[in-house]
């Protein structure tokens, strides 16, 4: 655990300045078929993946939040809950296809069981939780997986405002009865309640193929 935390802390801070070009799925597939890649050092690839991962996860977060706010305004929390149930996964899937990068959100206290952490993700989430509970700021993390061809980019998701509590706070105190019964019927194994503002809610988890990073140059 100690080594692992050490790895998390010095993560790169390139937040707002990431390149914005996008890569289409067809171009990405072409490269995977074996196009000659330009030479970038491993360190450069990791650094660029960190920047790219940050801009992709920001984009995904913004898209989800824009849709969620619209749904809450138009349909109230109970209606928005159904909206999330139907649309959160497709919105994220569409972005995965657009970028040629596998994108997901994961949490040890997931609402949707599909979002529970994998073996690779679990120790990272655990380290983020340790940091959050000990007042250490969580930075994005990147590490090599799948025999070295893929980078796993992760970024903590925090309960940032009271807005989240209408669906992730304490039953009755924050989550209205009508919303709660919808949660119970749609997600009988829900773990994503009882959060407070500032709590770690989960993390973004992106699998970025190194080839896709190289192709951007
Ligand atoms: C209107 C209700 C609602 C609000 C408000 C809401 N969520 Fe959620 N959230 C959901 C639902 C429903 C899911 C499960 C979506 C699915 O089935 O994929 C979910 C899933 C998630 C997940 C994925 C992990 C999991 O538990 O399945 C994260 C992370 C998350 N929400 C964070 C937040 C944050 C942070 C906020 C505030 C900025 C927020 N949510 C506000 C309803 C809501």
PDB file of C-alpha atoms and ligand atoms in Angstrom:
ATOM      1  CA  UNK A   1       0.000   0.000   0.000  1.00  0.00           C
ATOM      2  CA  UNK A   2       2.781   2.427   0.857  1.00  0.00           C
ATOM      3  CA  UNK A   3       4.476   2.070  -2.501  1.00  0.00           C
ATOM      4  CA  UNK A   4       1.216   2.449  -4.184  1.00  0.00           C
ATOM      5  CA  UNK A   5       0.367   5.708  -2.452  1.00  0.00           C
ATOM      6  CA  UNK A   6       3.755   7.040  -3.259  1.00  0.00           C
ATOM      7  CA  UNK A   7       2.932   6.364  -6.871  1.00  0.00           C
ATOM      8  CA  UNK A   8      -0.328   8.281  -6.677  1.00  0.00           C
ATOM      9  CA  UNK A   9       0.992  11.434  -5.091  1.00  0.00           C
ATOM     10  CA  UNK A  10       3.425  12.770  -7.711  1.00  0.00           C
ATOM     11  CA  UNK A  11       0.916  12.398 -10.557  1.00  0.00           C
ATOM     12  CA  UNK A  12       1.131  15.013 -13.277  1.00  0.00           C
ATOM     13  CA  UNK A  13      -0.795  18.278 -13.113  1.00  0.00           C
ATOM     14  CA  UNK A  14      -1.648  19.165 -16.660  1.00  0.00           C
ATOM     15  CA  UNK A  15      -5.270  19.785 -16.041  1.00  0.00           C
ATOM     16  CA  UNK A  16      -6.631  22.519 -18.263  1.00  0.00           C
ATOM     17  CA  UNK A  17      -4.065  22.529 -21.041  1.00  0.00           C
ATOM     18  CA  UNK A  18      -4.705  19.204 -22.772  1.00  0.00           C
ATOM     19  CA  UNK A  19      -4.885  19.015 -26.551  1.00  0.00           C
ATOM     20  CA  UNK A  20      -8.469  18.911 -27.744  1.00  0.00           C
ATOM     21  CA  UNK A  21      -8.369  17.029 -31.077  1.00  0.00           C
ATOM     22  CA  UNK A  22     -10.473  13.908 -31.250  1.00  0.00           C
ATOM     23  CA  UNK A  23      -9.787  10.551 -32.749  1.00  0.00           C
ATOM     24  CA  UNK A  24     -12.457   8.629 -34.594  1.00  0.00           C
ATOM     25  CA  UNK A  25     -13.029   4.941 -34.030  1.00  0.00           C
ATOM     26  CA  UNK A  26     -12.294   4.074 -37.662  1.00  0.00           C
ATOM     27  CA  UNK A  27      -8.899   5.782 -37.562  1.00  0.00           C
ATOM     28  CA  UNK A  28      -8.115   4.034 -34.311  1.00  0.00           C
ATOM     29  CA  UNK A  29      -9.051   0.632 -35.776  1.00  0.00           C
ATOM     30  CA  UNK A  30      -6.816   1.289 -38.758  1.00  0.00           C
ATOM     31  CA  UNK A  31      -3.848   1.885 -36.503  1.00  0.00           C
ATOM     32  CA  UNK A  32      -4.612  -1.250 -34.577  1.00  0.00           C
ATOM     33  CA  UNK A  33      -4.433  -3.183 -37.829  1.00  0.00           C
ATOM     34  CA  UNK A  34      -0.744  -2.477 -37.807  1.00  0.00           C
ATOM     35  CA  UNK A  35       0.100   0.963 -39.165  1.00  0.00           C
ATOM     36  CA  UNK A  36       3.656   2.073 -38.472  1.00  0.00           C
ATOM     37  CA  UNK A  37       3.550   4.315 -35.399  1.00  0.00           C
ATOM     38  CA  UNK A  38       5.657   7.407 -34.896  1.00  0.00           C
ATOM     39  CA  UNK A  39       8.339   7.072 -32.284  1.00  0.00           C
ATOM     40  CA  UNK A  40       7.534   8.476 -28.887  1.00  0.00           C
ATOM     41  CA  UNK A  41       9.341   7.514 -25.721  1.00  0.00           C
ATOM     42  CA  UNK A  42       7.428   5.571 -23.065  1.00  0.00           C
ATOM     43  CA  UNK A  43       7.616   8.621 -20.801  1.00  0.00           C
ATOM     44  CA  UNK A  44       6.112  10.843 -23.509  1.00  0.00           C
ATOM     45  CA  UNK A  45       3.317   8.366 -24.150  1.00  0.00           C
ATOM     46  CA  UNK A  46       2.474   8.234 -20.449  1.00  0.00           C
ATOM     47  CA  UNK A  47       2.566  12.007 -20.157  1.00  0.00           C
ATOM     48  CA  UNK A  48       0.326  12.495 -23.188  1.00  0.00           C
ATOM     49  CA  UNK A  49      -2.074   9.788 -21.981  1.00  0.00           C
ATOM     50  CA  UNK A  50      -2.350  11.640 -18.678  1.00  0.00           C
ATOM     51  CA  UNK A  51      -3.296  14.863 -20.479  1.00  0.00           C
ATOM     52  CA  UNK A  52      -5.671  13.092 -22.839  1.00  0.00           C
ATOM     53  CA  UNK A  53      -7.271  11.032 -20.048  1.00  0.00           C
ATOM     54  CA  UNK A  54      -7.906  14.220 -18.162  1.00  0.00           C
ATOM     55  CA  UNK A  55      -9.592  15.930 -21.068  1.00  0.00           C
ATOM     56  CA  UNK A  56     -11.692  12.846 -21.932  1.00  0.00           C
ATOM     57  CA  UNK A  57     -12.870  12.381 -18.339  1.00  0.00           C
ATOM     58  CA  UNK A  58     -13.687  16.105 -18.113  1.00  0.00           C
ATOM     59  CA  UNK A  59     -15.720  15.823 -21.302  1.00  0.00           C
ATOM     60  CA  UNK A  60     -17.558  12.739 -19.995  1.00  0.00           C
ATOM     61  CA  UNK A  61     -18.221  14.398 -16.640  1.00  0.00           C
ATOM     62  CA  UNK A  62     -19.577  17.514 -18.347  1.00  0.00           C
ATOM     63  CA  UNK A  63     -21.857  15.534 -20.642  1.00  0.00           C
ATOM     64  CA  UNK A  64     -23.289  13.496 -17.790  1.00  0.00           C
ATOM     65  CA  UNK A  65     -23.752  16.562 -15.590  1.00  0.00           C
ATOM     66  CA  UNK A  66     -25.393  18.633 -18.343  1.00  0.00           C
ATOM     67  CA  UNK A  67     -27.870  15.820 -19.008  1.00  0.00           C
ATOM     68  CA  UNK A  68     -28.458  15.204 -15.317  1.00  0.00           C
ATOM     69  CA  UNK A  69     -29.125  18.875 -14.505  1.00  0.00           C
ATOM     70  CA  UNK A  70     -31.514  19.124 -17.441  1.00  0.00           C
ATOM     71  CA  UNK A  71     -33.356  15.971 -16.351  1.00  0.00           C
ATOM     72  CA  UNK A  72     -33.639  17.169 -12.712  1.00  0.00           C
ATOM     73  CA  UNK A  73     -34.945  20.575 -13.836  1.00  0.00           C
ATOM     74  CA  UNK A  74     -37.480  19.064 -16.198  1.00  0.00           C
ATOM     75  CA  UNK A  75     -38.592  15.950 -14.310  1.00  0.00           C
ATOM     76  CA  UNK A  76     -37.490  16.346 -10.669  1.00  0.00           C
ATOM     77  CA  UNK A  77     -35.149  13.919  -8.892  1.00  0.00           C
ATOM     78  CA  UNK A  78     -37.381  10.832  -9.291  1.00  0.00           C
ATOM     79  CA  UNK A  79     -37.717  11.365 -13.058  1.00  0.00           C
ATOM     80  CA  UNK A  80     -34.008  12.139 -13.372  1.00  0.00           C
ATOM     81  CA  UNK A  81     -33.226   8.935 -11.559  1.00  0.00           C
ATOM     82  CA  UNK A  82     -34.965   6.975 -14.289  1.00  0.00           C
ATOM     83  CA  UNK A  83     -33.176   9.102 -16.847  1.00  0.00           C
ATOM     84  CA  UNK A  84     -29.814   8.085 -15.317  1.00  0.00           C
ATOM     85  CA  UNK A  85     -30.891   4.461 -15.168  1.00  0.00           C
ATOM     86  CA  UNK A  86     -31.593   4.455 -18.897  1.00  0.00           C
ATOM     87  CA  UNK A  87     -29.061   6.948 -20.250  1.00  0.00           C
ATOM     88  CA  UNK A  88     -25.870   7.056 -18.145  1.00  0.00           C
ATOM     89  CA  UNK A  89     -24.361   3.915 -19.666  1.00  0.00           C
ATOM     90  CA  UNK A  90     -25.215   4.797 -23.328  1.00  0.00           C
ATOM     91  CA  UNK A  91     -23.793   8.338 -22.931  1.00  0.00           C
ATOM     92  CA  UNK A  92     -20.519   6.881 -21.650  1.00  0.00           C
ATOM     93  CA  UNK A  93     -20.485   4.174 -24.334  1.00  0.00           C
ATOM     94  CA  UNK A  94     -20.910   6.755 -27.082  1.00  0.00           C
ATOM     95  CA  UNK A  95     -17.950   8.726 -25.728  1.00  0.00           C
ATOM     96  CA  UNK A  96     -15.854   5.529 -25.558  1.00  0.00           C
ATOM     97  CA  UNK A  97     -16.538   4.983 -29.241  1.00  0.00           C
ATOM     98  CA  UNK A  98     -15.817   8.587 -30.151  1.00  0.00           C
ATOM     99  CA  UNK A  99     -12.397   8.517 -28.482  1.00  0.00           C
ATOM    100  CA  UNK A 100     -11.450   4.877 -29.099  1.00  0.00           C
ATOM    101  CA  UNK A 101     -10.793   4.624 -25.358  1.00  0.00           C
ATOM    102  CA  UNK A 102     -12.744   2.449 -22.925  1.00  0.00           C
ATOM    103  CA  UNK A 103     -14.390   4.796 -20.415  1.00  0.00           C
ATOM    104  CA  UNK A 104     -16.256   3.908 -17.232  1.00  0.00           C
ATOM    105  CA  UNK A 105     -17.057   5.044 -13.718  1.00  0.00           C
ATOM    106  CA  UNK A 106     -16.457   2.663 -10.886  1.00  0.00           C
ATOM    107  CA  UNK A 107     -17.193   2.662  -7.171  1.00  0.00           C
ATOM    108  CA  UNK A 108     -16.900   0.209  -4.298  1.00  0.00           C
ATOM    109  CA  UNK A 109     -20.269   1.590  -3.222  1.00  0.00           C
ATOM    110  CA  UNK A 110     -21.913   1.335  -6.602  1.00  0.00           C
ATOM    111  CA  UNK A 111     -25.539   1.863  -7.451  1.00  0.00           C
ATOM    112  CA  UNK A 112     -25.305  -0.078 -10.694  1.00  0.00           C
ATOM    113  CA  UNK A 113     -23.591  -3.442 -10.114  1.00  0.00           C
ATOM    114  CA  UNK A 114     -21.882  -3.100 -13.506  1.00  0.00           C
ATOM    115  CA  UNK A 115     -19.864  -0.274 -11.948  1.00  0.00           C
ATOM    116  CA  UNK A 116     -18.292  -2.322  -9.163  1.00  0.00           C
ATOM    117  CA  UNK A 117     -14.459  -2.274  -9.422  1.00  0.00           C
ATOM    118  CA  UNK A 118     -12.453  -4.862 -11.299  1.00  0.00           C
ATOM    119  CA  UNK A 119      -9.381  -6.480  -9.761  1.00  0.00           C
ATOM    120  CA  UNK A 120      -7.217  -3.825 -11.435  1.00  0.00           C
ATOM    121  CA  UNK A 121      -9.370  -0.958 -10.213  1.00  0.00           C
ATOM    122  CA  UNK A 122      -9.975  -2.059  -6.660  1.00  0.00           C
ATOM    123  CA  UNK A 123      -6.530  -1.228  -5.162  1.00  0.00           C
ATOM    124  CA  UNK A 124      -6.563   2.191  -6.843  1.00  0.00           C
ATOM    125  CA  UNK A 125      -9.989   2.990  -5.423  1.00  0.00           C
ATOM    126  CA  UNK A 126      -8.751   1.808  -2.064  1.00  0.00           C
ATOM    127  CA  UNK A 127      -5.778   4.155  -2.229  1.00  0.00           C
ATOM    128  CA  UNK A 128      -8.038   7.057  -3.240  1.00  0.00           C
ATOM    129  CA  UNK A 129     -10.264   6.253  -0.276  1.00  0.00           C
ATOM    130  CA  UNK A 130      -7.286   6.123   2.078  1.00  0.00           C
ATOM    131  CA  UNK A 131      -6.144   9.523   0.790  1.00  0.00           C
ATOM    132  CA  UNK A 132      -9.629  11.029   1.074  1.00  0.00           C
ATOM    133  CA  UNK A 133     -10.000   9.796   4.653  1.00  0.00           C
ATOM    134  CA  UNK A 134      -6.566  11.118   5.605  1.00  0.00           C
ATOM    135  CA  UNK A 135      -6.840  14.550   4.069  1.00  0.00           C
ATOM    136  CA  UNK A 136      -4.397  13.797   1.240  1.00  0.00           C
ATOM    137  CA  UNK A 137      -5.457  15.314  -2.073  1.00  0.00           C
ATOM    138  CA  UNK A 138      -6.192  12.742  -4.773  1.00  0.00           C
ATOM    139  CA  UNK A 139      -4.420  13.259  -8.074  1.00  0.00           C
ATOM    140  CA  UNK A 140      -5.074  11.443 -11.332  1.00  0.00           C
ATOM    141  CA  UNK A 141      -3.109   8.219 -11.650  1.00  0.00           C
ATOM    142  CA  UNK A 142      -1.805   6.287 -14.628  1.00  0.00           C
ATOM    143  CA  UNK A 143      -0.342   2.809 -14.804  1.00  0.00           C
ATOM    144  CA  UNK A 144       0.439   0.182 -17.396  1.00  0.00           C
ATOM    145  CA  UNK A 145      -1.848  -2.835 -17.753  1.00  0.00           C
ATOM    146  CA  UNK A 146      -2.532  -5.663 -20.209  1.00  0.00           C
ATOM    147  CA  UNK A 147       1.059  -6.669 -20.786  1.00  0.00           C
ATOM    148  CA  UNK A 148       2.208  -3.095 -21.358  1.00  0.00           C
ATOM    149  CA  UNK A 149       0.042  -2.098 -24.343  1.00  0.00           C
ATOM    150  CA  UNK A 150      -2.622  -0.205 -22.436  1.00  0.00           C
ATOM    151  CA  UNK A 151      -2.566   2.572 -19.846  1.00  0.00           C
ATOM    152  CA  UNK A 152      -5.142   2.691 -17.082  1.00  0.00           C
ATOM    153  CA  UNK A 153      -5.961   6.321 -16.294  1.00  0.00           C
ATOM    154  CA  UNK A 154      -7.999   7.002 -13.151  1.00  0.00           C
ATOM    155  CA  UNK A 155      -9.361  10.142 -11.514  1.00  0.00           C
ATOM    156  CA  UNK A 156     -11.305  10.454  -8.260  1.00  0.00           C
ATOM    157  CA  UNK A 157     -14.977  11.455  -8.340  1.00  0.00           C
ATOM    158  CA  UNK A 158     -16.043  13.390  -5.268  1.00  0.00           C
ATOM    159  CA  UNK A 159     -19.510  14.303  -4.001  1.00  0.00           C
ATOM    160  CA  UNK A 160     -18.919  17.888  -4.981  1.00  0.00           C
ATOM    161  CA  UNK A 161     -22.227  19.566  -4.123  1.00  0.00           C
ATOM    162  CA  UNK A 162     -25.470  19.039  -2.262  1.00  0.00           C
ATOM    163  CA  UNK A 163     -27.039  18.435  -5.651  1.00  0.00           C
ATOM    164  CA  UNK A 164     -25.662  14.858  -5.560  1.00  0.00           C
ATOM    165  CA  UNK A 165     -27.280  14.163  -2.190  1.00  0.00           C
ATOM    166  CA  UNK A 166     -30.815  14.088  -3.610  1.00  0.00           C
ATOM    167  CA  UNK A 167     -29.877  10.647  -4.959  1.00  0.00           C
ATOM    168  CA  UNK A 168     -26.712   9.677  -3.028  1.00  0.00           C
ATOM    169  CA  UNK A 169     -27.237  11.210   0.428  1.00  0.00           C
ATOM    170  CA  UNK A 170     -29.018   9.762   3.455  1.00  0.00           C
ATOM    171  CA  UNK A 171     -32.433   8.197   2.911  1.00  0.00           C
ATOM    172  CA  UNK A 172     -35.231  10.527   4.000  1.00  0.00           C
ATOM    173  CA  UNK A 173     -32.890  13.264   5.284  1.00  0.00           C
ATOM    174  CA  UNK A 174     -31.579  13.915   1.746  1.00  0.00           C
ATOM    175  CA  UNK A 175     -33.301  11.375  -0.497  1.00  0.00           C
ATOM    176  CA  UNK A 176     -37.056  11.900  -0.681  1.00  0.00           C
ATOM    177  CA  UNK A 177     -39.297   8.886  -0.118  1.00  0.00           C
ATOM    178  CA  UNK A 178     -40.518   8.847  -3.735  1.00  0.00           C
ATOM    179  CA  UNK A 179     -36.939   8.894  -5.041  1.00  0.00           C
ATOM    180  CA  UNK A 180     -35.890   6.253  -2.539  1.00  0.00           C
ATOM    181  CA  UNK A 181     -38.584   3.819  -3.612  1.00  0.00           C
ATOM    182  CA  UNK A 182     -37.544   4.286  -7.266  1.00  0.00           C
ATOM    183  CA  UNK A 183     -33.918   3.558  -6.291  1.00  0.00           C
ATOM    184  CA  UNK A 184     -35.001   0.457  -4.377  1.00  0.00           C
ATOM    185  CA  UNK A 185     -37.009  -0.904  -7.273  1.00  0.00           C
ATOM    186  CA  UNK A 186     -34.443  -0.126 -10.002  1.00  0.00           C
ATOM    187  CA  UNK A 187     -31.345  -1.016  -7.934  1.00  0.00           C
ATOM    188  CA  UNK A 188     -32.223  -3.594  -5.261  1.00  0.00           C
ATOM    189  CA  UNK A 189     -28.527  -3.955  -4.364  1.00  0.00           C
ATOM    190  CA  UNK A 190     -27.794  -0.208  -4.252  1.00  0.00           C
ATOM    191  CA  UNK A 191     -24.747   0.788  -2.186  1.00  0.00           C
ATOM    192  CA  UNK A 192     -24.566   4.406  -3.358  1.00  0.00           C
ATOM    193  CA  UNK A 193     -26.383   6.147  -0.519  1.00  0.00           C
ATOM    194  CA  UNK A 194     -25.317   7.694   2.776  1.00  0.00           C
ATOM    195  CA  UNK A 195     -22.710   9.971   1.186  1.00  0.00           C
ATOM    196  CA  UNK A 196     -21.887  13.491   2.389  1.00  0.00           C
ATOM    197  CA  UNK A 197     -20.465  16.458   0.514  1.00  0.00           C
ATOM    198  CA  UNK A 198     -16.687  15.989   0.158  1.00  0.00           C
ATOM    199  CA  UNK A 199     -16.830  12.160   0.259  1.00  0.00           C
ATOM    200  CA  UNK A 200     -15.107  10.071  -2.371  1.00  0.00           C
ATOM    201  CA  UNK A 201     -17.877   8.729  -4.596  1.00  0.00           C
ATOM    202  CA  UNK A 202     -15.781   6.639  -7.000  1.00  0.00           C
ATOM    203  CA  UNK A 203     -13.455   7.243  -9.912  1.00  0.00           C
ATOM    204  CA  UNK A 204     -13.213   7.562 -13.665  1.00  0.00           C
ATOM    205  CA  UNK A 205     -11.411   4.607 -15.171  1.00  0.00           C
ATOM    206  CA  UNK A 206     -10.116   4.848 -18.736  1.00  0.00           C
ATOM    207  CA  UNK A 207      -8.228   2.196 -20.650  1.00  0.00           C
ATOM    208  CA  UNK A 208      -6.075   4.083 -23.118  1.00  0.00           C
ATOM    209  CA  UNK A 209      -4.256   1.968 -25.731  1.00  0.00           C
ATOM    210  CA  UNK A 210      -0.724   3.298 -26.192  1.00  0.00           C
ATOM    211  CA  UNK A 211      -1.232   3.078 -29.955  1.00  0.00           C
ATOM    212  CA  UNK A 212      -4.146   5.499 -29.740  1.00  0.00           C
ATOM    213  CA  UNK A 213      -1.899   7.990 -27.932  1.00  0.00           C
ATOM    214  CA  UNK A 214       0.859   7.653 -30.542  1.00  0.00           C
ATOM    215  CA  UNK A 215      -1.619   8.185 -33.349  1.00  0.00           C
ATOM    216  CA  UNK A 216      -2.455  11.638 -32.104  1.00  0.00           C
ATOM    217  CA  UNK A 217       0.962  12.934 -33.202  1.00  0.00           C
TER     218      UNK A 217
HETATM  219  C1  LIG B   1     -31.254  12.263 -10.015  1.00  0.00           C
HETATM  220  C2  LIG B   1     -30.493  11.328  -9.220  1.00  0.00           C
HETATM  221  C3  LIG B   1     -28.986  11.452  -9.223  1.00  0.00           C
HETATM  222  C4  LIG B   1     -28.234  12.543  -8.913  1.00  0.00           C
HETATM  223  C5  LIG B   1     -28.699  13.954  -8.558  1.00  0.00           C
HETATM  224  C6  LIG B   1     -26.855  12.110  -8.976  1.00  0.00           C
HETATM  225  N1  LIG B   1     -26.791  10.781  -9.297  1.00  0.00           N
HETATM  226 FE1  LIG B   1     -25.117   9.642  -9.450  1.00  0.00          FE
HETATM  227  N2  LIG B   1     -26.219   8.069 -10.058  1.00  0.00           N
HETATM  228  C7  LIG B   1     -27.597   8.052 -10.156  1.00  0.00           C
HETATM  229  C8  LIG B   1     -28.017   6.783 -10.735  1.00  0.00           C
HETATM  230  C9  LIG B   1     -29.439   6.341 -11.019  1.00  0.00           C
HETATM  231  C10 LIG B   1     -26.840   6.055 -10.996  1.00  0.00           C
HETATM  232  C11 LIG B   1     -26.725   4.664 -11.637  1.00  0.00           C
HETATM  233  C12 LIG B   1     -26.592   4.879 -13.157  1.00  0.00           C
HETATM  234  C13 LIG B   1     -26.505   3.586 -13.933  1.00  0.00           C
HETATM  235  O1  LIG B   1     -27.366   2.716 -13.763  1.00  0.00           O
HETATM  236  O2  LIG B   1     -25.547   3.467 -14.731  1.00  0.00           O
HETATM  237  C14 LIG B   1     -25.735   6.897 -10.566  1.00  0.00           C
HETATM  238  C15 LIG B   1     -24.416   6.519 -10.652  1.00  0.00           C
HETATM  239  C16 LIG B   1     -23.358   7.295 -10.271  1.00  0.00           C
HETATM  240  C17 LIG B   1     -21.964   6.887 -10.358  1.00  0.00           C
HETATM  241  C18 LIG B   1     -21.438   5.574 -10.952  1.00  0.00           C
HETATM  242  C19 LIG B   1     -21.157   4.530  -9.926  1.00  0.00           C
HETATM  243  C20 LIG B   1     -22.393   3.834  -9.427  1.00  0.00           C
HETATM  244  O3  LIG B   1     -22.712   4.040  -8.243  1.00  0.00           O
HETATM  245  O4  LIG B   1     -23.050   3.083 -10.194  1.00  0.00           O
HETATM  246  C21 LIG B   1     -21.222   7.921  -9.873  1.00  0.00           C
HETATM  247  C22 LIG B   1     -19.709   7.964  -9.766  1.00  0.00           C
HETATM  248  C23 LIG B   1     -22.146   8.982  -9.498  1.00  0.00           C
HETATM  249  N3  LIG B   1     -23.434   8.550  -9.750  1.00  0.00           N
HETATM  250  C24 LIG B   1     -21.762  10.202  -8.976  1.00  0.00           C
HETATM  251  C25 LIG B   1     -22.629  11.267  -8.784  1.00  0.00           C
HETATM  252  C26 LIG B   1     -22.210  12.601  -8.384  1.00  0.00           C
HETATM  253  C27 LIG B   1     -20.762  12.993  -8.075  1.00  0.00           C
HETATM  254  C28 LIG B   1     -23.325  13.384  -8.344  1.00  0.00           C
HETATM  255  C29 LIG B   1     -23.413  14.874  -8.079  1.00  0.00           C
HETATM  256  C30 LIG B   1     -22.580  15.728  -8.916  1.00  0.00           C
HETATM  257  C31 LIG B   1     -24.464  12.527  -8.703  1.00  0.00           C
HETATM  258  N4  LIG B   1     -24.008  11.259  -8.964  1.00  0.00           N
HETATM  259  C32 LIG B   1     -25.776  12.941  -8.737  1.00  0.00           C
HETATM  260  C33 LIG B   1     -28.449   9.059  -9.780  1.00  0.00           C
HETATM  261  C34 LIG B   1     -28.062  10.346  -9.466  1.00  0.00           C
END
